[in-house]
Amino acid sequence: MADIPLAVDIAVLGLAFTRLYDDLLDEVGGPDLERRLGELVEHGRFTPVSDAERLLDRMYRELEGRLGRRRDDPLYAAAAAAHRFQVRSRDQRDPATPHATLAAISAGKGRYGTLTVFALVRPDLSARERTLVMDIGETLQMLDDYADRDSDRRAGIRTLATEGRLGLADVARRLRHLRPRLAAHYGRGSVREFTGVCFLAMCVCFLDRRLPGLGARLPVKSSHPDPGPVLAGEAGEATPVGDDRGHATTSA
């Protein structure tokens, strides 16, 4: 959509780093690791204490060397903010966490996580583009939360989706409202392809819930095992209908 040439080495290193970072937080966790990872992404300081952490540190150094960015590049601030929201996500397991906080955590993870990925491939992002990318990230995090709602419930993770306060119609509506702003910046043709893929993914979610297993045989499949429902046609021409939980979905 942004017409940026794919830097394969940066993409592989960045995604591999993110995968290992997530696994360490999920499988090891704890305040000490969270603090040390925060020092790494924010200041580049890190003392590994395991083979996995040494690999993470090596990937970070290699990525940083290939990027050659100044420390005031938006990438570093975005990564630091994404880490802070990732740490806050532990509150999603607390039954006492209010809904406003759950919404803020999901929004922050989506906004700054997506900004970090985008900033890997676009140096010196303008303020306008940063805002657009963050709005994309929040929208996709809403989709992610709804797709994961059943598995999150089983794991004791609370989101607005698990609380019954987020439907995929909300995602579709937000994406439709975001599209004109994206088109004004990136061009209608590029944005049409991007939003088309998003709506196609929602169609697959719809079919996968109603016809289990079918979604796995379709060409676009969410990486999450239990997505939720929405069926959307051309953006801007959808008609609300009720789904089986009382949320509004969209039908072409």
PDB file of C-alpha atoms in Angstrom:
ATOM      1  CA  MET A   1       0.000   0.000   0.000  1.00  0.00           C
ATOM      2  CA  ALA A   2       2.811   2.419   0.845  1.00  0.00           C
ATOM      3  CA  ASP A   3       4.844   1.440  -2.239  1.00  0.00           C
ATOM      4  CA  ILE A   4       7.939   0.586  -0.198  1.00  0.00           C
ATOM      5  CA  PRO A   5      10.354  -2.014  -1.663  1.00  0.00           C
ATOM      6  CA  LEU A   6      10.494  -5.111   0.527  1.00  0.00           C
ATOM      7  CA  ALA A   7      13.828  -5.364   2.354  1.00  0.00           C
ATOM      8  CA  VAL A   8      13.822  -9.108   2.921  1.00  0.00           C
ATOM      9  CA  ASP A   9      16.719  -9.124   5.393  1.00  0.00           C
ATOM     10  CA  ILE A  10      15.074  -6.449   7.557  1.00  0.00           C
ATOM     11  CA  ALA A  11      11.707  -8.198   7.386  1.00  0.00           C
ATOM     12  CA  VAL A  12      13.147 -11.571   8.401  1.00  0.00           C
ATOM     13  CA  LEU A  13      15.260 -10.157  11.224  1.00  0.00           C
ATOM     14  CA  GLY A  14      12.470  -7.945  12.520  1.00  0.00           C
ATOM     15  CA  LEU A  15       9.841 -10.691  12.524  1.00  0.00           C
ATOM     16  CA  ALA A  16      12.237 -13.271  13.988  1.00  0.00           C
ATOM     17  CA  PHE A  17      13.165 -10.855  16.773  1.00  0.00           C
ATOM     18  CA  THR A  18       9.489 -10.180  17.492  1.00  0.00           C
ATOM     19  CA  ARG A  19       8.664 -13.891  17.568  1.00  0.00           C
ATOM     20  CA  LEU A  20      11.434 -14.678  20.054  1.00  0.00           C
ATOM     21  CA  TYR A  21      10.631 -11.592  22.124  1.00  0.00           C
ATOM     22  CA  ASP A  22       6.995 -12.711  22.408  1.00  0.00           C
ATOM     23  CA  ASP A  23       7.992 -16.260  23.308  1.00  0.00           C
ATOM     24  CA  LEU A  24      10.321 -15.074  26.057  1.00  0.00           C
ATOM     25  CA  LEU A  25       7.608 -12.906  27.585  1.00  0.00           C
ATOM     26  CA  ASP A  26       5.062 -15.725  27.355  1.00  0.00           C
ATOM     27  CA  GLU A  27       7.242 -18.601  28.525  1.00  0.00           C
ATOM     28  CA  VAL A  28       9.654 -16.884  30.945  1.00  0.00           C
ATOM     29  CA  GLY A  29       8.137 -13.532  31.813  1.00  0.00           C
ATOM     30  CA  GLY A  30       8.513 -11.809  35.143  1.00  0.00           C
ATOM     31  CA  PRO A  31       9.428  -8.241  36.156  1.00  0.00           C
ATOM     32  CA  ASP A  32      13.181  -8.749  35.717  1.00  0.00           C
ATOM     33  CA  LEU A  33      12.890  -9.940  32.117  1.00  0.00           C
ATOM     34  CA  GLU A  34      10.354  -7.229  31.329  1.00  0.00           C
ATOM     35  CA  ARG A  35      12.702  -4.581  32.719  1.00  0.00           C
ATOM     36  CA  ARG A  36      15.726  -5.910  30.821  1.00  0.00           C
ATOM     37  CA  LEU A  37      13.818  -6.183  27.542  1.00  0.00           C
ATOM     38  CA  GLY A  38      12.627  -2.629  28.061  1.00  0.00           C
ATOM     39  CA  GLU A  39      16.244  -1.502  28.387  1.00  0.00           C
ATOM     40  CA  LEU A  40      17.052  -3.329  25.155  1.00  0.00           C
ATOM     41  CA  VAL A  41      14.313  -1.863  22.973  1.00  0.00           C
ATOM     42  CA  GLU A  42      14.546   1.633  24.451  1.00  0.00           C
ATOM     43  CA  HIS A  43      18.267   2.107  25.032  1.00  0.00           C
ATOM     44  CA  GLY A  44      19.994  -0.827  23.340  1.00  0.00           C
ATOM     45  CA  ARG A  45      21.350  -2.131  26.666  1.00  0.00           C
ATOM     46  CA  PHE A  46      20.899  -5.814  27.474  1.00  0.00           C
ATOM     47  CA  THR A  47      22.697  -8.512  29.487  1.00  0.00           C
ATOM     48  CA  PRO A  48      21.519 -11.941  28.264  1.00  0.00           C
ATOM     49  CA  VAL A  49      21.275 -14.771  30.803  1.00  0.00           C
ATOM     50  CA  SER A  50      20.260 -17.667  28.506  1.00  0.00           C
ATOM     51  CA  ASP A  51      20.908 -18.999  25.021  1.00  0.00           C
ATOM     52  CA  ALA A  52      17.552 -17.656  23.825  1.00  0.00           C
ATOM     53  CA  GLU A  53      18.368 -14.207  25.195  1.00  0.00           C
ATOM     54  CA  ARG A  54      21.804 -14.284  23.575  1.00  0.00           C
ATOM     55  CA  LEU A  55      20.163 -15.064  20.244  1.00  0.00           C
ATOM     56  CA  LEU A  56      17.703 -12.218  20.783  1.00  0.00           C
ATOM     57  CA  ASP A  57      20.563  -9.835  21.530  1.00  0.00           C
ATOM     58  CA  ARG A  58      22.483 -10.907  18.418  1.00  0.00           C
ATOM     59  CA  MET A  59      19.428 -10.392  16.213  1.00  0.00           C
ATOM     60  CA  TYR A  60      18.869  -6.951  17.716  1.00  0.00           C
ATOM     61  CA  ARG A  61      22.496  -5.912  17.078  1.00  0.00           C
ATOM     62  CA  GLU A  62      22.396  -7.219  13.509  1.00  0.00           C
ATOM     63  CA  LEU A  63      19.105  -5.463  12.822  1.00  0.00           C
ATOM     64  CA  GLU A  64      20.329  -2.219  14.322  1.00  0.00           C
ATOM     65  CA  GLY A  65      23.513  -2.367  12.268  1.00  0.00           C
ATOM     66  CA  ARG A  66      21.650  -2.983   9.013  1.00  0.00           C
ATOM     67  CA  LEU A  67      19.190  -0.171   9.703  1.00  0.00           C
ATOM     68  CA  GLY A  68      21.824   2.395  10.653  1.00  0.00           C
ATOM     69  CA  ARG A  69      19.228   4.677  12.282  1.00  0.00           C
ATOM     70  CA  ARG A  70      19.750   7.508  14.721  1.00  0.00           C
ATOM     71  CA  ARG A  71      18.338   6.923  18.188  1.00  0.00           C
ATOM     72  CA  ASP A  72      15.811   9.718  17.626  1.00  0.00           C
ATOM     73  CA  ASP A  73      14.225   7.831  14.710  1.00  0.00           C
ATOM     74  CA  PRO A  74      10.505   7.136  15.434  1.00  0.00           C
ATOM     75  CA  LEU A  75      11.289   3.409  15.361  1.00  0.00           C
ATOM     76  CA  TYR A  76      12.868   3.424  18.809  1.00  0.00           C
ATOM     77  CA  ALA A  77      10.121   5.418  20.513  1.00  0.00           C
ATOM     78  CA  ALA A  78       7.513   3.154  18.907  1.00  0.00           C
ATOM     79  CA  ALA A  79       9.285  -0.022  20.046  1.00  0.00           C
ATOM     80  CA  ALA A  80       9.607   1.315  23.602  1.00  0.00           C
ATOM     81  CA  ALA A  81       5.908   2.218  23.734  1.00  0.00           C
ATOM     82  CA  ALA A  82       4.924  -1.172  22.281  1.00  0.00           C
ATOM     83  CA  HIS A  83       6.951  -2.884  25.012  1.00  0.00           C
ATOM     84  CA  ARG A  84       5.259  -0.856  27.748  1.00  0.00           C
ATOM     85  CA  PHE A  85       1.829  -1.882  26.502  1.00  0.00           C
ATOM     86  CA  GLN A  86       2.971  -5.481  26.161  1.00  0.00           C
ATOM     87  CA  VAL A  87       3.967  -5.426  29.832  1.00  0.00           C
ATOM     88  CA  ARG A  88       0.618  -3.887  30.743  1.00  0.00           C
ATOM     89  CA  SER A  89      -1.153  -6.772  29.029  1.00  0.00           C
ATOM     90  CA  ARG A  90      -0.686  -8.834  32.204  1.00  0.00           C
ATOM     91  CA  ASP A  91      -3.626  -6.805  33.544  1.00  0.00           C
ATOM     92  CA  GLN A  92      -5.803  -8.560  30.990  1.00  0.00           C
ATOM     93  CA  ARG A  93      -5.728 -11.603  33.276  1.00  0.00           C
ATOM     94  CA  ASP A  94      -7.078  -9.646  36.254  1.00  0.00           C
ATOM     95  CA  PRO A  95     -10.883  -9.942  36.662  1.00  0.00           C
ATOM     96  CA  ALA A  96     -10.902  -6.523  38.338  1.00  0.00           C
ATOM     97  CA  THR A  97      -9.391  -4.653  35.382  1.00  0.00           C
ATOM     98  CA  PRO A  98     -12.022  -2.183  34.101  1.00  0.00           C
ATOM     99  CA  HIS A  99     -13.189  -2.260  30.510  1.00  0.00           C
ATOM    100  CA  ALA A 100     -11.655   1.144  29.779  1.00  0.00           C
ATOM    101  CA  THR A 101      -8.243  -0.231  30.723  1.00  0.00           C
ATOM    102  CA  LEU A 102      -8.737  -3.354  28.602  1.00  0.00           C
ATOM    103  CA  ALA A 103      -9.582  -1.115  25.646  1.00  0.00           C
ATOM    104  CA  ALA A 104      -6.514   1.059  26.246  1.00  0.00           C
ATOM    105  CA  ILE A 105      -4.189  -1.949  26.445  1.00  0.00           C
ATOM    106  CA  SER A 106      -5.466  -3.488  23.203  1.00  0.00           C
ATOM    107  CA  ALA A 107      -5.374  -0.152  21.410  1.00  0.00           C
ATOM    108  CA  GLY A 108      -1.838   0.575  22.598  1.00  0.00           C
ATOM    109  CA  LYS A 109      -0.506  -2.831  21.599  1.00  0.00           C
ATOM    110  CA  GLY A 110      -2.043  -2.550  18.153  1.00  0.00           C
ATOM    111  CA  ARG A 111      -1.077   1.059  17.532  1.00  0.00           C
ATOM    112  CA  TYR A 112       2.538   0.910  18.637  1.00  0.00           C
ATOM    113  CA  GLY A 113       3.215  -2.652  17.503  1.00  0.00           C
ATOM    114  CA  THR A 114       2.127  -1.815  13.971  1.00  0.00           C
ATOM    115  CA  LEU A 115       4.003   1.481  14.045  1.00  0.00           C
ATOM    116  CA  THR A 116       7.177  -0.382  15.036  1.00  0.00           C
ATOM    117  CA  VAL A 117       6.863  -2.818  12.131  1.00  0.00           C
ATOM    118  CA  PHE A 118       6.137  -0.027   9.654  1.00  0.00           C
ATOM    119  CA  ALA A 119       8.987   2.120  10.973  1.00  0.00           C
ATOM    120  CA  LEU A 120      11.382  -0.740  10.247  1.00  0.00           C
ATOM    121  CA  VAL A 121      10.877  -0.206   6.535  1.00  0.00           C
ATOM    122  CA  ARG A 122      10.222   3.548   6.444  1.00  0.00           C
ATOM    123  CA  PRO A 123      12.798   5.781   8.184  1.00  0.00           C
ATOM    124  CA  ASP A 124      11.838   9.212   9.536  1.00  0.00           C
ATOM    125  CA  LEU A 125       8.085   8.691   9.396  1.00  0.00           C
ATOM    126  CA  SER A 126       6.111  11.910   9.216  1.00  0.00           C
ATOM    127  CA  ALA A 127       3.626  12.718  11.973  1.00  0.00           C
ATOM    128  CA  ARG A 128       0.725  12.283   9.537  1.00  0.00           C
ATOM    129  CA  GLU A 129       1.851   8.852   8.424  1.00  0.00           C
ATOM    130  CA  ARG A 130       2.535   7.756  11.995  1.00  0.00           C
ATOM    131  CA  THR A 131      -1.063   8.603  12.893  1.00  0.00           C
ATOM    132  CA  LEU A 132      -2.432   6.662   9.914  1.00  0.00           C
ATOM    133  CA  VAL A 133      -0.307   3.609  10.655  1.00  0.00           C
ATOM    134  CA  MET A 134      -1.314   3.646  14.315  1.00  0.00           C
ATOM    135  CA  ASP A 135      -4.993   3.836  13.362  1.00  0.00           C
ATOM    136  CA  ILE A 136      -4.472   0.824  11.085  1.00  0.00           C
ATOM    137  CA  GLY A 137      -2.816  -0.997  13.969  1.00  0.00           C
ATOM    138  CA  GLU A 138      -5.652  -0.329  16.393  1.00  0.00           C
ATOM    139  CA  THR A 139      -8.173  -1.565  13.831  1.00  0.00           C
ATOM    140  CA  LEU A 140      -6.247  -4.769  13.159  1.00  0.00           C
ATOM    141  CA  GLN A 141      -5.832  -5.363  16.905  1.00  0.00           C
ATOM    142  CA  MET A 142      -9.607  -5.187  17.245  1.00  0.00           C
ATOM    143  CA  LEU A 143      -9.849  -7.859  14.557  1.00  0.00           C
ATOM    144  CA  ASP A 144      -7.169  -9.902  16.302  1.00  0.00           C
ATOM    145  CA  ASP A 145      -8.945  -9.692  19.656  1.00  0.00           C
ATOM    146  CA  TYR A 146     -12.241 -10.784  18.159  1.00  0.00           C
ATOM    147  CA  ALA A 147     -10.591 -13.631  16.264  1.00  0.00           C
ATOM    148  CA  ASP A 148      -8.992 -14.837  19.492  1.00  0.00           C
ATOM    149  CA  ARG A 149     -11.960 -14.344  21.768  1.00  0.00           C
ATOM    150  CA  ASP A 150     -12.721 -18.030  22.468  1.00  0.00           C
ATOM    151  CA  SER A 151      -9.088 -19.059  22.941  1.00  0.00           C
ATOM    152  CA  ASP A 152      -8.526 -15.954  25.087  1.00  0.00           C
ATOM    153  CA  ARG A 153     -11.468 -16.886  27.277  1.00  0.00           C
ATOM    154  CA  ARG A 154     -10.033 -20.357  27.797  1.00  0.00           C
ATOM    155  CA  ALA A 155      -6.666 -18.818  28.703  1.00  0.00           C
ATOM    156  CA  GLY A 156      -8.199 -16.317  31.122  1.00  0.00           C
ATOM    157  CA  ILE A 157      -7.285 -13.308  28.958  1.00  0.00           C
ATOM    158  CA  ARG A 158      -9.852 -10.508  28.935  1.00  0.00           C
ATOM    159  CA  THR A 159     -10.475  -8.179  26.001  1.00  0.00           C
ATOM    160  CA  LEU A 160     -13.514  -6.215  24.934  1.00  0.00           C
ATOM    161  CA  ALA A 161     -14.270  -9.130  22.609  1.00  0.00           C
ATOM    162  CA  THR A 162     -14.288 -11.719  25.405  1.00  0.00           C
ATOM    163  CA  GLU A 163     -16.464  -9.330  27.422  1.00  0.00           C
ATOM    164  CA  GLY A 164     -19.036  -9.194  24.622  1.00  0.00           C
ATOM    165  CA  ARG A 165     -18.368  -5.506  23.957  1.00  0.00           C
ATOM    166  CA  LEU A 166     -16.684  -5.826  20.558  1.00  0.00           C
ATOM    167  CA  GLY A 167     -18.149  -7.280  17.377  1.00  0.00           C
ATOM    168  CA  LEU A 168     -16.576  -7.555  13.971  1.00  0.00           C
ATOM    169  CA  ALA A 169     -19.109  -5.048  12.702  1.00  0.00           C
ATOM    170  CA  ASP A 170     -17.147  -2.559  14.805  1.00  0.00           C
ATOM    171  CA  VAL A 171     -14.001  -3.536  12.930  1.00  0.00           C
ATOM    172  CA  ALA A 172     -15.713  -3.241   9.540  1.00  0.00           C
ATOM    173  CA  ARG A 173     -17.187   0.135  10.447  1.00  0.00           C
ATOM    174  CA  ARG A 174     -13.840   1.457  11.621  1.00  0.00           C
ATOM    175  CA  LEU A 175     -12.074   0.192   8.505  1.00  0.00           C
ATOM    176  CA  ARG A 176     -14.660   1.870   6.263  1.00  0.00           C
ATOM    177  CA  HIS A 177     -14.159   5.173   8.081  1.00  0.00           C
ATOM    178  CA  LEU A 178     -10.382   4.856   7.880  1.00  0.00           C
ATOM    179  CA  ARG A 179     -10.306   4.097   4.160  1.00  0.00           C
ATOM    180  CA  PRO A 180     -10.806   7.678   2.831  1.00  0.00           C
ATOM    181  CA  ARG A 181      -7.935   8.962   4.975  1.00  0.00           C
ATOM    182  CA  LEU A 182      -5.672   6.179   3.764  1.00  0.00           C
ATOM    183  CA  ALA A 183      -6.691   6.827   0.149  1.00  0.00           C
ATOM    184  CA  ALA A 184      -5.885  10.522   0.490  1.00  0.00           C
ATOM    185  CA  HIS A 185      -2.362   9.648   1.583  1.00  0.00           C
ATOM    186  CA  TYR A 186      -1.491   6.462  -0.322  1.00  0.00           C
ATOM    187  CA  GLY A 187      -3.827   6.539  -3.331  1.00  0.00           C
ATOM    188  CA  ARG A 188      -7.160   4.837  -3.947  1.00  0.00           C
ATOM    189  CA  GLY A 189      -5.789   1.872  -5.896  1.00  0.00           C
ATOM    190  CA  SER A 190      -3.302   0.780  -3.260  1.00  0.00           C
ATOM    191  CA  VAL A 191      -5.768   1.254  -0.429  1.00  0.00           C
ATOM    192  CA  ARG A 192      -8.481  -0.683  -2.270  1.00  0.00           C
ATOM    193  CA  GLU A 193      -6.204  -3.724  -2.332  1.00  0.00           C
ATOM    194  CA  PHE A 194      -5.310  -3.367   1.348  1.00  0.00           C
ATOM    195  CA  THR A 195      -8.893  -2.982   2.563  1.00  0.00           C
ATOM    196  CA  GLY A 196     -10.015  -5.723   0.185  1.00  0.00           C
ATOM    197  CA  VAL A 197      -7.661  -8.170   1.867  1.00  0.00           C
ATOM    198  CA  CYS A 198      -8.951  -7.082   5.279  1.00  0.00           C
ATOM    199  CA  PHE A 199     -12.581  -7.637   4.290  1.00  0.00           C
ATOM    200  CA  LEU A 200     -11.708 -10.961   2.672  1.00  0.00           C
ATOM    201  CA  ALA A 201     -10.099 -12.053   5.936  1.00  0.00           C
ATOM    202  CA  MET A 202     -13.334 -11.152   7.728  1.00  0.00           C
ATOM    203  CA  CYS A 203     -15.300 -13.236   5.228  1.00  0.00           C
ATOM    204  CA  VAL A 204     -13.063 -16.184   6.023  1.00  0.00           C
ATOM    205  CA  CYS A 205     -13.691 -15.604   9.740  1.00  0.00           C
ATOM    206  CA  PHE A 206     -17.433 -15.650   9.070  1.00  0.00           C
ATOM    207  CA  LEU A 207     -17.254 -18.919   7.136  1.00  0.00           C
ATOM    208  CA  ASP A 208     -14.834 -20.553   9.540  1.00  0.00           C
ATOM    209  CA  ARG A 209     -17.184 -20.045  12.492  1.00  0.00           C
ATOM    210  CA  ARG A 210     -20.309 -21.220  10.690  1.00  0.00           C
ATOM    211  CA  LEU A 211     -18.679 -24.019   8.687  1.00  0.00           C
ATOM    212  CA  PRO A 212     -15.772 -25.212  10.861  1.00  0.00           C
ATOM    213  CA  GLY A 213     -12.771 -26.353   8.831  1.00  0.00           C
ATOM    214  CA  LEU A 214     -13.807 -24.602   5.638  1.00  0.00           C
ATOM    215  CA  GLY A 215     -11.723 -21.532   6.442  1.00  0.00           C
ATOM    216  CA  ALA A 216      -8.579 -23.675   6.596  1.00  0.00           C
ATOM    217  CA  ARG A 217      -9.122 -24.660   2.958  1.00  0.00           C
ATOM    218  CA  LEU A 218      -9.560 -21.085   1.726  1.00  0.00           C
ATOM    219  CA  PRO A 219      -6.632 -19.052   0.364  1.00  0.00           C
ATOM    220  CA  VAL A 220      -6.790 -16.402   3.123  1.00  0.00           C
ATOM    221  CA  LYS A 221      -6.700 -17.821   6.632  1.00  0.00           C
ATOM    222  CA  SER A 222      -6.163 -16.052   9.921  1.00  0.00           C
ATOM    223  CA  SER A 223      -3.155 -17.230  11.900  1.00  0.00           C
ATOM    224  CA  HIS A 224      -5.464 -17.493  14.905  1.00  0.00           C
ATOM    225  CA  PRO A 225      -7.390 -20.702  15.544  1.00  0.00           C
ATOM    226  CA  ASP A 226     -10.853 -19.379  16.398  1.00  0.00           C
ATOM    227  CA  PRO A 227     -11.858 -16.216  14.544  1.00  0.00           C
ATOM    228  CA  GLY A 228     -15.234 -14.544  14.921  1.00  0.00           C
ATOM    229  CA  PRO A 229     -17.917 -13.663  12.416  1.00  0.00           C
ATOM    230  CA  VAL A 230     -18.431 -10.927   9.893  1.00  0.00           C
ATOM    231  CA  LEU A 231     -19.396 -10.981   6.239  1.00  0.00           C
ATOM    232  CA  ALA A 232     -18.622  -7.741   4.437  1.00  0.00           C
ATOM    233  CA  GLY A 233     -19.013  -6.766   0.821  1.00  0.00           C
ATOM    234  CA  GLU A 234     -17.702  -3.649  -0.889  1.00  0.00           C
ATOM    235  CA  ALA A 235     -16.796  -1.183   1.846  1.00  0.00           C
ATOM    236  CA  GLY A 236     -19.445   1.505   2.170  1.00  0.00           C
ATOM    237  CA  GLU A 237     -22.222  -0.743   0.803  1.00  0.00           C
ATOM    238  CA  ALA A 238     -22.735  -3.039   3.776  1.00  0.00           C
ATOM    239  CA  THR A 239     -26.076  -3.497   5.519  1.00  0.00           C
ATOM    240  CA  PRO A 240     -26.141  -4.347   9.269  1.00  0.00           C
ATOM    241  CA  VAL A 241     -27.733  -7.632  10.242  1.00  0.00           C
ATOM    242  CA  GLY A 242     -27.819  -9.447  13.580  1.00  0.00           C
ATOM    243  CA  ASP A 243     -25.452 -12.303  14.343  1.00  0.00           C
ATOM    244  CA  ASP A 244     -26.096 -15.169  16.737  1.00  0.00           C
ATOM    245  CA  ARG A 245     -24.870 -13.205  19.755  1.00  0.00           C
ATOM    246  CA  GLY A 246     -26.863 -10.051  19.126  1.00  0.00           C
ATOM    247  CA  HIS A 247     -23.964  -8.069  17.641  1.00  0.00           C
ATOM    248  CA  ALA A 248     -24.381  -6.359  14.316  1.00  0.00           C
ATOM    249  CA  THR A 249     -22.426  -7.972  11.510  1.00  0.00           C
ATOM    250  CA  THR A 250     -22.302  -6.759   7.924  1.00  0.00           C
ATOM    251  CA  SER A 251     -23.656  -8.448   4.850  1.00  0.00           C
ATOM    252  CA  ALA A 252     -23.064  -7.475   1.262  1.00  0.00           C
TER     253      ALA A 252
END
